[in-house]
XYZ file of C-alpha atoms in Angstrom:
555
model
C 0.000 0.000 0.000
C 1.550 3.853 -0.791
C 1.518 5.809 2.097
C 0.711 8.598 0.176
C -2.227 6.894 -1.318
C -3.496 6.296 2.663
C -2.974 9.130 3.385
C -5.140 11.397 1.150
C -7.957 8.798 1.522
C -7.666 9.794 4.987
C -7.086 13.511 5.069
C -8.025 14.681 0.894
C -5.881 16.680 -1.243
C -6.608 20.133 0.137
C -4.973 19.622 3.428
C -1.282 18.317 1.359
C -0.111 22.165 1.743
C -1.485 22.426 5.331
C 0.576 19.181 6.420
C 3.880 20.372 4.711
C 3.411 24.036 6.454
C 2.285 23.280 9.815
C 4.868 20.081 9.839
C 7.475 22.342 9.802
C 6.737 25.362 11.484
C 5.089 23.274 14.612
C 8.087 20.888 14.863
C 10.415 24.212 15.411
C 8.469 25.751 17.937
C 8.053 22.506 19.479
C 12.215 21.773 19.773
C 12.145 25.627 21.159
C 9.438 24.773 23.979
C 10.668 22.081 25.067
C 14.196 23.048 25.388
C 13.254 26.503 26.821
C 9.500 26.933 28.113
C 7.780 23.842 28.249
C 7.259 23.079 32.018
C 4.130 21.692 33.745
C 5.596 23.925 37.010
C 2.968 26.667 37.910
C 4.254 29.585 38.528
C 4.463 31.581 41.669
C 1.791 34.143 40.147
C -0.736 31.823 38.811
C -0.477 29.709 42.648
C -2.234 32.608 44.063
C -4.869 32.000 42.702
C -6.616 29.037 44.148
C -8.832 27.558 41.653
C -9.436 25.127 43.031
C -10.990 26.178 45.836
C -13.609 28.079 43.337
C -16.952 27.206 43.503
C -17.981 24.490 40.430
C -20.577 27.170 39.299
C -18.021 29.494 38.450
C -15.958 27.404 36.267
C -18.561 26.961 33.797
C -19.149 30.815 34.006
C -15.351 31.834 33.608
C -13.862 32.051 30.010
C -10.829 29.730 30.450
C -7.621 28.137 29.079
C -7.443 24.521 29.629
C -4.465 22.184 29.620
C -5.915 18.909 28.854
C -4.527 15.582 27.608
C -6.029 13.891 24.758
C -5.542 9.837 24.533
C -6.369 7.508 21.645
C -6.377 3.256 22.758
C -7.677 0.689 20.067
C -8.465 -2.326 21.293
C -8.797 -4.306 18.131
C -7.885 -5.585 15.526
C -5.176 -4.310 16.298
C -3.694 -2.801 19.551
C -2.549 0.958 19.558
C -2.361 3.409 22.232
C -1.369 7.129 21.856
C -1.597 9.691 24.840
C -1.123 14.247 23.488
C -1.013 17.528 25.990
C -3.541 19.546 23.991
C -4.778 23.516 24.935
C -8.113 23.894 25.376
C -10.215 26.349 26.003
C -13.535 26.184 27.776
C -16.363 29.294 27.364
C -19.391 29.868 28.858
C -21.162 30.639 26.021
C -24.123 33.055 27.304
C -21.680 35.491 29.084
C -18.090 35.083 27.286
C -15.806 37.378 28.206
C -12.540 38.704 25.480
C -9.029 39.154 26.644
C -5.795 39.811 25.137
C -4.801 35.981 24.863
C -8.100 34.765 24.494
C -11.499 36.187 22.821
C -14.666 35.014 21.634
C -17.116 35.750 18.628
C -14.218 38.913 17.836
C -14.823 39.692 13.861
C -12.260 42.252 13.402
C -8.348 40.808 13.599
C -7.151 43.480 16.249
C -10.031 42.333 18.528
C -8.968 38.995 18.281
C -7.019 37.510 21.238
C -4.150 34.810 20.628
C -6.902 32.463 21.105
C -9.765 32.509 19.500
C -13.068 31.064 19.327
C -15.630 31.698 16.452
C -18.799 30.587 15.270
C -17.346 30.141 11.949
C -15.741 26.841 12.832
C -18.541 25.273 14.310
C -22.599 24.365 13.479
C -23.706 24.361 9.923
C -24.440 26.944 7.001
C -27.749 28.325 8.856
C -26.409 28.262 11.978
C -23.074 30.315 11.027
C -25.124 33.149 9.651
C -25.308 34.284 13.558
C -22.896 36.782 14.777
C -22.034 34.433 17.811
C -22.116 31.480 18.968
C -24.572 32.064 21.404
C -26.994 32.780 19.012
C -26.087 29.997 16.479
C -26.456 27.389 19.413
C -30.655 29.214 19.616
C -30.847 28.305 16.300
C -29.135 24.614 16.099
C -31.924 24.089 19.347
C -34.733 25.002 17.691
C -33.997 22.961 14.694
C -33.926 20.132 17.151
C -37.334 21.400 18.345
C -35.949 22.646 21.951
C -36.671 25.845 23.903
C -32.944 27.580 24.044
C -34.451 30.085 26.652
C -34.716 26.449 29.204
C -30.914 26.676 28.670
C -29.081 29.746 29.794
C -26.245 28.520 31.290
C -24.235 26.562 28.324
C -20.330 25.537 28.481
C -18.187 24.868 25.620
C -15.163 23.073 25.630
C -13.230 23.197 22.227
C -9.743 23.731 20.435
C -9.440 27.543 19.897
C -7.205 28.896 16.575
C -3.952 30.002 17.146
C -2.818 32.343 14.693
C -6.274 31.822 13.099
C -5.164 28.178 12.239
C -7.626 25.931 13.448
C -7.908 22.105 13.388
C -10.357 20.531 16.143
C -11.116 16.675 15.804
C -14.699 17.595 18.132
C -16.109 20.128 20.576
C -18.474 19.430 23.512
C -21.503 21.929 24.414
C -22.779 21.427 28.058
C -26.609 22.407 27.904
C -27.728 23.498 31.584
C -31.164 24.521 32.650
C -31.724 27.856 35.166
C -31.024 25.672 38.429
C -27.026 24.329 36.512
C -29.051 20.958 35.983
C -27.430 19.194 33.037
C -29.849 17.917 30.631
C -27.984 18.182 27.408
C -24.662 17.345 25.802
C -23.535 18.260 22.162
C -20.865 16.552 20.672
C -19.715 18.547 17.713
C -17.817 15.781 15.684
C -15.136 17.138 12.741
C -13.441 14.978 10.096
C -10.301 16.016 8.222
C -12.334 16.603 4.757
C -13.953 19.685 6.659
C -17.047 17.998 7.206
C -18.730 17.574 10.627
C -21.578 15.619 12.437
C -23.263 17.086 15.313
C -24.767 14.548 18.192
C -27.146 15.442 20.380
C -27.167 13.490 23.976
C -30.164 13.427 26.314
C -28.362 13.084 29.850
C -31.031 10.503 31.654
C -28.269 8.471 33.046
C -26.139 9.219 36.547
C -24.124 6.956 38.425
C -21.256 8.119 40.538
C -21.080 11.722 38.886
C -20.823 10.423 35.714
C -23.639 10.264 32.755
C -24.163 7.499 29.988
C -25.895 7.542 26.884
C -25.250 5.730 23.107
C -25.903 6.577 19.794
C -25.237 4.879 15.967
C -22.680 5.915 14.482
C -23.343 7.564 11.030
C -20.705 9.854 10.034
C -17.365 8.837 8.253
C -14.364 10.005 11.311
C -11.281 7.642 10.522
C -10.498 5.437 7.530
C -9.853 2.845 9.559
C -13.141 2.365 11.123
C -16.549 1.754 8.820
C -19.302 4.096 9.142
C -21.409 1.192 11.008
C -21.331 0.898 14.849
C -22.233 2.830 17.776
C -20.696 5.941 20.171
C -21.009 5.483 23.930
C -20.600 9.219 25.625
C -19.263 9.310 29.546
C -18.756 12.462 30.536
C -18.982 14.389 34.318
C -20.540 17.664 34.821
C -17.792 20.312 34.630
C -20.518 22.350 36.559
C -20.196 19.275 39.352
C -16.338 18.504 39.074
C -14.648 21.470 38.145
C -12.581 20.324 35.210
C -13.339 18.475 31.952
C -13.143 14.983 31.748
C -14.410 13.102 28.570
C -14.715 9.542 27.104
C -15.816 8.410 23.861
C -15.883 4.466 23.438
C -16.587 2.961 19.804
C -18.428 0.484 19.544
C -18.556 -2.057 16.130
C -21.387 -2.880 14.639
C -21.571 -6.777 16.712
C -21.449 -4.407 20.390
C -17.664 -4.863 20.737
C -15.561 -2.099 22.515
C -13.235 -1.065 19.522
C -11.802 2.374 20.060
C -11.696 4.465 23.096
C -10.763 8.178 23.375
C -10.566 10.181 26.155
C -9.991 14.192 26.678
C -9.205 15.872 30.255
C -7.667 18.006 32.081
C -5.707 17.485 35.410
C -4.674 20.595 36.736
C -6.379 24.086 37.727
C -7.729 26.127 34.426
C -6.534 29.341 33.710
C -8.356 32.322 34.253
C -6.816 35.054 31.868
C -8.927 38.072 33.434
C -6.951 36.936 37.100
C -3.364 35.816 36.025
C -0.594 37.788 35.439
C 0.846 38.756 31.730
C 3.926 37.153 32.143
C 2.271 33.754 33.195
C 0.146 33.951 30.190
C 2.970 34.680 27.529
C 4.842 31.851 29.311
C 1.669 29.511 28.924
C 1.197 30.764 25.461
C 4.559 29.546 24.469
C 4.989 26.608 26.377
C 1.430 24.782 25.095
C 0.335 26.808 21.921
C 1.974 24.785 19.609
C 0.012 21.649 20.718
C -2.461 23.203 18.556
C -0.034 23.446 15.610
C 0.945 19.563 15.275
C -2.551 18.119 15.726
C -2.729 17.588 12.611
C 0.501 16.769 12.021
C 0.798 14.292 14.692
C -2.877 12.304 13.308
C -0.817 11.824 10.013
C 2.092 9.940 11.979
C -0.672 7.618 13.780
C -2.042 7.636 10.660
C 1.098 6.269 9.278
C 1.565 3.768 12.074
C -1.655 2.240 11.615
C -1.626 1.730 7.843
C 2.177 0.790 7.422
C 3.257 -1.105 10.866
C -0.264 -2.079 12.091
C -1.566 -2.763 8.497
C -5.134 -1.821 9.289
C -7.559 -2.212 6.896
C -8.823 1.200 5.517
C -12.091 2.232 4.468
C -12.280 4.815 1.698
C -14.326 8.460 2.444
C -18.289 8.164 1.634
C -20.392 11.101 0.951
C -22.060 12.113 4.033
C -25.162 11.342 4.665
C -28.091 14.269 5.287
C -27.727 13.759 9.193
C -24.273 15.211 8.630
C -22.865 18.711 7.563
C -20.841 19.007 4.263
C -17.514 20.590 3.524
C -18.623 24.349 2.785
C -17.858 24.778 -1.107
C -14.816 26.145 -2.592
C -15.148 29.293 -5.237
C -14.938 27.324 -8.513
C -18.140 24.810 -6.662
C -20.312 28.009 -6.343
C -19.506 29.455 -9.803
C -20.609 26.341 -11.112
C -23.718 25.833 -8.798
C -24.946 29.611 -10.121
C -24.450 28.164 -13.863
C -26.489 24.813 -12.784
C -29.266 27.176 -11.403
C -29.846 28.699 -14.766
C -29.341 25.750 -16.389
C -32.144 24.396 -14.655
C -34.330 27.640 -15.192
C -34.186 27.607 -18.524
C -35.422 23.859 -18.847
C -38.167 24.935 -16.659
C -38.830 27.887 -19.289
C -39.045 25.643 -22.138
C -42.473 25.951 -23.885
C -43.480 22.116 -23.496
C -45.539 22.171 -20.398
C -43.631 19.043 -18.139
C -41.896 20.423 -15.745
C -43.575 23.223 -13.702
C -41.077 24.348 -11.078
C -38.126 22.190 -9.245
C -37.329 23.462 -5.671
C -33.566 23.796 -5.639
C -31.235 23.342 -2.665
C -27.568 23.319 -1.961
C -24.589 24.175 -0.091
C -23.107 26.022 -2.392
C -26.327 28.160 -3.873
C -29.147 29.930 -1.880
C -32.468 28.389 -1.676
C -35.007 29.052 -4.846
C -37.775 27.742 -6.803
C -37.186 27.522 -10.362
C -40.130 28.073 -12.052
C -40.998 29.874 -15.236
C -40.400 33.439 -16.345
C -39.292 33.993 -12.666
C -36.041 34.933 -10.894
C -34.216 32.651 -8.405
C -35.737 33.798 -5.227
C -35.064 32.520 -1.857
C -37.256 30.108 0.007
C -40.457 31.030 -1.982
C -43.380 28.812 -1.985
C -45.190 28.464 -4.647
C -49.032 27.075 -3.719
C -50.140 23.869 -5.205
C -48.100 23.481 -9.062
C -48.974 21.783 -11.558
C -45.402 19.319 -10.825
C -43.436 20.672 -7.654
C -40.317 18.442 -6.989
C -37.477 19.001 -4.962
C -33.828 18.941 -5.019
C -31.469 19.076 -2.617
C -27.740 18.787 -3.239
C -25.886 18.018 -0.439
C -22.083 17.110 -0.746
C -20.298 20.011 -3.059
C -18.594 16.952 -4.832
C -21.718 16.490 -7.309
C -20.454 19.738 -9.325
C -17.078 18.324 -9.479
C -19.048 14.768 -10.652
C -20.542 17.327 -13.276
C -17.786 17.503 -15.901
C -18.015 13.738 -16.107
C -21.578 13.710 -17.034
C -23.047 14.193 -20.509
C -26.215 15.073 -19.181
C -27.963 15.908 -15.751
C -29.724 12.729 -15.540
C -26.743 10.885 -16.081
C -25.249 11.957 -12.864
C -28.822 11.823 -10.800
C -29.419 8.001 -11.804
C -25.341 8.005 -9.958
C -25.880 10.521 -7.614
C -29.626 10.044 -6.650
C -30.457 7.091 -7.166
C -27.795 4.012 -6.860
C -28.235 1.247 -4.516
C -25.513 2.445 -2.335
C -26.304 5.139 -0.536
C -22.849 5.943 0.244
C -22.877 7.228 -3.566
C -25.663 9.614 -2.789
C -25.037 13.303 -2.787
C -28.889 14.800 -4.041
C -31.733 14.099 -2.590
C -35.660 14.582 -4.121
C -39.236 14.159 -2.824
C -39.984 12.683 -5.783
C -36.991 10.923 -7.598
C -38.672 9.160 -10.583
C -40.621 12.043 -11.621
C -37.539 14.409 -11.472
C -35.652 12.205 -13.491
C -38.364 11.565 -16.086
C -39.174 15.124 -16.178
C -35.516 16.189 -16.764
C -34.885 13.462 -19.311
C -38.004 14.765 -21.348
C -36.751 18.341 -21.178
C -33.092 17.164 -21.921
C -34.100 14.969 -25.007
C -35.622 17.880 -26.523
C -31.617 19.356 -26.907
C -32.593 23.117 -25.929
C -29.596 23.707 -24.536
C -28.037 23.190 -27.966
C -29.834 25.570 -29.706
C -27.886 29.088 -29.334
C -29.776 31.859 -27.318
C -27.270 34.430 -26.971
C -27.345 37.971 -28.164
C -24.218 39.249 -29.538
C -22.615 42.344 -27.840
C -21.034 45.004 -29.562
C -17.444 43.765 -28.301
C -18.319 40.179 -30.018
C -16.353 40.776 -33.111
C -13.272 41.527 -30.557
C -13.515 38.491 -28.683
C -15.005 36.123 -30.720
C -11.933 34.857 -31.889
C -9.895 34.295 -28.582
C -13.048 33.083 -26.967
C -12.867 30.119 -29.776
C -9.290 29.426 -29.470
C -10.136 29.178 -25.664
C -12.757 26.868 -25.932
C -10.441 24.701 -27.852
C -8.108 24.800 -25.352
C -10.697 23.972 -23.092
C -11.503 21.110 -24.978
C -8.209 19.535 -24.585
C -7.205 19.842 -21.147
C -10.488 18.769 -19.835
C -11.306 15.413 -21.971
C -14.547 14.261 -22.846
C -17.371 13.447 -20.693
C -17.118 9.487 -19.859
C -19.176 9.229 -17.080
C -18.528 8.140 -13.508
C -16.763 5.101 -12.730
C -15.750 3.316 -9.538
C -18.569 3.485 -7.068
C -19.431 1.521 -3.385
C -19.302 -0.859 -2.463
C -16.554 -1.968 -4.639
C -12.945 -2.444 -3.063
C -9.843 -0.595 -3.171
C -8.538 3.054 -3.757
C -10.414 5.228 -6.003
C -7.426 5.529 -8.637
C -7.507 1.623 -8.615
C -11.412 1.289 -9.207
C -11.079 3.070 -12.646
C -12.938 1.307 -15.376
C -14.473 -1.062 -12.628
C -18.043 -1.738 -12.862
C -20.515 -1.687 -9.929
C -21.753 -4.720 -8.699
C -25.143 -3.841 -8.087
C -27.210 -1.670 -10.883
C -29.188 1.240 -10.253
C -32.995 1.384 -9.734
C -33.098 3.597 -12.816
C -30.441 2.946 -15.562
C -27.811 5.537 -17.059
C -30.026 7.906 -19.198
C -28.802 8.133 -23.161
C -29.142 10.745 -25.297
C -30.461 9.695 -28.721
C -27.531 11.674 -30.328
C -24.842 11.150 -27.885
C -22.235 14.132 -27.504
C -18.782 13.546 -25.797
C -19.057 16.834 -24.109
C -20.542 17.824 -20.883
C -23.909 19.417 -21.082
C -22.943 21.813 -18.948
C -19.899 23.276 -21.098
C -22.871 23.160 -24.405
C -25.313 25.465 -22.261
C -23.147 28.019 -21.193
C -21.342 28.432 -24.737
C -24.405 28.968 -26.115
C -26.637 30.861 -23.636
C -24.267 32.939 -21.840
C -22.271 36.181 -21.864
C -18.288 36.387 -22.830
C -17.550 36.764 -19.051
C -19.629 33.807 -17.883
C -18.020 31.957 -19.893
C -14.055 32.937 -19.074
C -14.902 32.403 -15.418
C -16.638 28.885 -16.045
C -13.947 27.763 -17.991
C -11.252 28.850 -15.262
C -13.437 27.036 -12.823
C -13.853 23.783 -14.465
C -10.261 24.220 -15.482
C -9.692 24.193 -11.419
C -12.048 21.528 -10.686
C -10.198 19.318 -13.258
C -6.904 19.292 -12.466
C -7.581 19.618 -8.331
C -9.210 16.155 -8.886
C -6.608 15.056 -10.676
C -3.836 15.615 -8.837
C -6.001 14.275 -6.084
C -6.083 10.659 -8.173
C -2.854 11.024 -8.752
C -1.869 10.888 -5.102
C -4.498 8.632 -3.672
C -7.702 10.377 -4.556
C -10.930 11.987 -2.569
């Protein structure tokens, strides 16, 4: 097996550049630390205050800065144990308060602390449209049909950035009622493809100080573990104990103990509002760079466990609607925008099939594409004729798109395939949008040309060709998608395989069959000189990202 291969079936392409830069900067403040600051000694100004002796209501009201220990132990197949120092930072997040070293929901870089904790890296799209994280955590309860005013006391403990580099494997979110009576744990799970899975625990369990409570496991974490199984959470009340003390045990999908991780903390927290400057800088120093190497040091586990161990490794799935997808990179939105009005103007045919499609994604607002109308946000249109919906949820179906010679191709793949590890749309109605789509897409509108010449379209008309031709070659023809679960093996090694199980609706065909994507027809011949530059840089991105990605293992 390549290690590189492993590797970017673990962590994807886009964090290659991220390894290589925080690999070497974190190693050389880590040889500086530990030769010159890096001592678990309290000083003589942080001993006077006794926090110890603090009431366990105040420590989930204090913002904080936690040194806690994070500990990986598989149990099997294979026996592997791994124990970190990791800085933490815990915030109550009703009341935070901002400091020099460490500040909260701060927008503007010279507010921002050393530390810092934002809404951006945590919750979903909706929920990071808040200005804090106070206010996203009102609006992740209410989607989970809870009361956030029963809740005003809330703790978070998390991984804060450090020069606004951030990499946290999961954050918790203590939910307490008016009386500090814990009712409610989050646990904010985070995968190294930037895509995250929130669990919410109902605490109904106590024994000793110490809650219970399981759920299935659907979210895609490690490589090395299937998406099948169960999480038990055991946690303490920080409210009760006065620290942090965490353990996650992972269950396989036959009830046997596989995996258990732990995060804690064993000495005082650090209150930055009553400790002096010079203790802070020398905490700063001494523990910041455990931040840094997280990453870092789950590529040489990583490592460990495919090479020595020999573990066997489970490829990435598309996540499934419970979880939250990678937010979409520029050239994914440019071509969700183009998909939009490709849509539209199928809709605005005059044939009378399809009436209006509800359209959803990640990487587009909200609309309802119906005709002679613009793409408006969240409107409802009462009782059409045919109303479908169609939610896109992974931002990997417009990177699927330049493989696909028409829409429908990619739905009967990305829709509608036995595995739903395939899946990244979702409809209300799957057959009808599909035979609906077909219809419109058989009638070849979008090879009929639309556009109105400009005045500067003797100028460009030329270049525009020749870059089109260009276009041509470096992206190659539209073959369709290959290589799909549950077959084996890397995705560079399940090239030209064929699935093992068909679809419920077979590959669509066009009864004049073009080698091009329908995608690149539309937009050549329906829209302006500029749409057209920036869709061909995009796709042009989108290409060669994914191949490089093959090249080295693939997504």
């Amino acid at each position: 097996m390549d290690i590189s291969t492993a590797l970017t079936d673990l962590f994807g392409p886009p964090m290659s550049v991220h390894l290589v830069l925080s690999l070497l900067f974190s190693v050389a403040i880590a040889k500086i630390c530990s030769n010159l600051f890096c001592s678990r000694t309290e000083s003589p100004s942080h001993s006077r205050h006794n926090f110890t002796e603090a009431s366990s209501v105040n420590f989930i009201n204090r913002t904080q800065i936690l040194k806690c220990n994070i500990s990986h132990r598989r149990l099997f197949p294979a026996q592997h144990a791994f124990t970190y120092p990791c800085l933490s930072a815990g915030v109550p997040v009703r009341n935070p308060k901002s400091t020099w070293i460490l500040s909260v929901d701060k927008d503007s870089w010279w507010e921002r602390g050393w530390l810092h904790v934002t809404v951006k890296d945590h919750f979903g799209i909706e929920e990071r449209e808040a200005k804090t994280i106070s206010e996203a955590l009102d609006v992740y309860l209410e989607r989970q049909g809870l009361d956030p005013n029963k809740f005003p006391h809330v703790y978070l403990l998390t991984i804060p950035r450090f020069f606004n580099y951030t990499f946290s494997p999961a954050s918790f979110w203590y939910l307490y009622t008016a009386d500090y009576a814990l009712h409610y744990v989050i646990a904010e799970v985070n995968n190294t493809f930037k895509e995250r899975r929130l669990y919410l625990f109902s605490v109904q369990e106590h024994r000793e100080g110490i809650f219970r409570q399981s759920v299935a496991k659907d979210f895609h974490v490690s490589p090395f573990n299937s998406r099948k199984g169960a999480y038990q959470l055991s946690t303490t009340s920080p409210e009760r104990a006065a620290n942090v003390s965490m353990k996650i045990t992972l269950f396989s999908s036959k009830g046997h103990p596989k995996l258990v991780a732990r995060w804690w903390s064993d000495v005082p927290p650090i209150d930055p509002t009553e400790s002096s400057v010079l203790y802070l800088l020398w905490c700063l120093i001494g523990w910041s760079w455990t931040i840094l190497i997280t990453f870092p040091r789950i590529v040489y586990q990583a490592v460990l466990l495919a090479r020595v161990r020999e573990l066997h490794i489970w490829y990435r799935p598309e996540p499934r609607e419970s979880a939250i997808p990678r937010k979409a990179i520029a050239s994914e939105r440019l071509v969700a925008s183009i998909l939009v009005q490709y849509l539209r103007f199928l809709v605005s045919m005059p044939w009378g099939g399809l009436h209006s499609i509800k359209f959803q994604s990640s990487a587009a607002p909200g609309c309802v594409i119906s005709p002679n109308s613009a793409c408006m946000e969240q409107v409802e249109i009462r009782n059409p004729p045919e109303h479908v919906e169609m939610r896109i949820h992974g931002p990997n179906f417009y990177r699927q798109l330049l493989h696909s010679r028409r829409l429908t191709d990619l739905l009967s793949y990305a829709m509608l395939h036995p595995s739903e590890e395939n899946h990244t749309v979702w409809s209300n109605n799957p057959e009808l949008l599909m035979s609906l789509l077909q219809e419109a897409e058989d009638r070849k509108y979008p090879d009929v040309c639309t556009r109105q010449p400009g005045r500067l379209s003797a100028l460009v008309v030329g270049p525009l060709s020749v870059a089109w031709i260009l276009h041509r070659l470096l992206v190659p023809p539209a073959l369709g998608i290959t290589g799909v679960y549950p077959n084996p093996g890397f995705p560079k090694e399940r090239i030209g395989v064929l699935p093992r199980a068909e679809p419920r609706v077979a590959l669509c065909s066009s009864p004049h069959p073009s080698k091009q994507c329908f995608l690149h027809t539309y937009v050549r011949n329906h829209c302006s000189t500029l749409v057209q530059v920036q869709y061909m840089a995009a796709t042009l991105s989108l290409h060669w990202t994914t191949l490089i990605a093959n090249a080295i293992g693939g997504e």
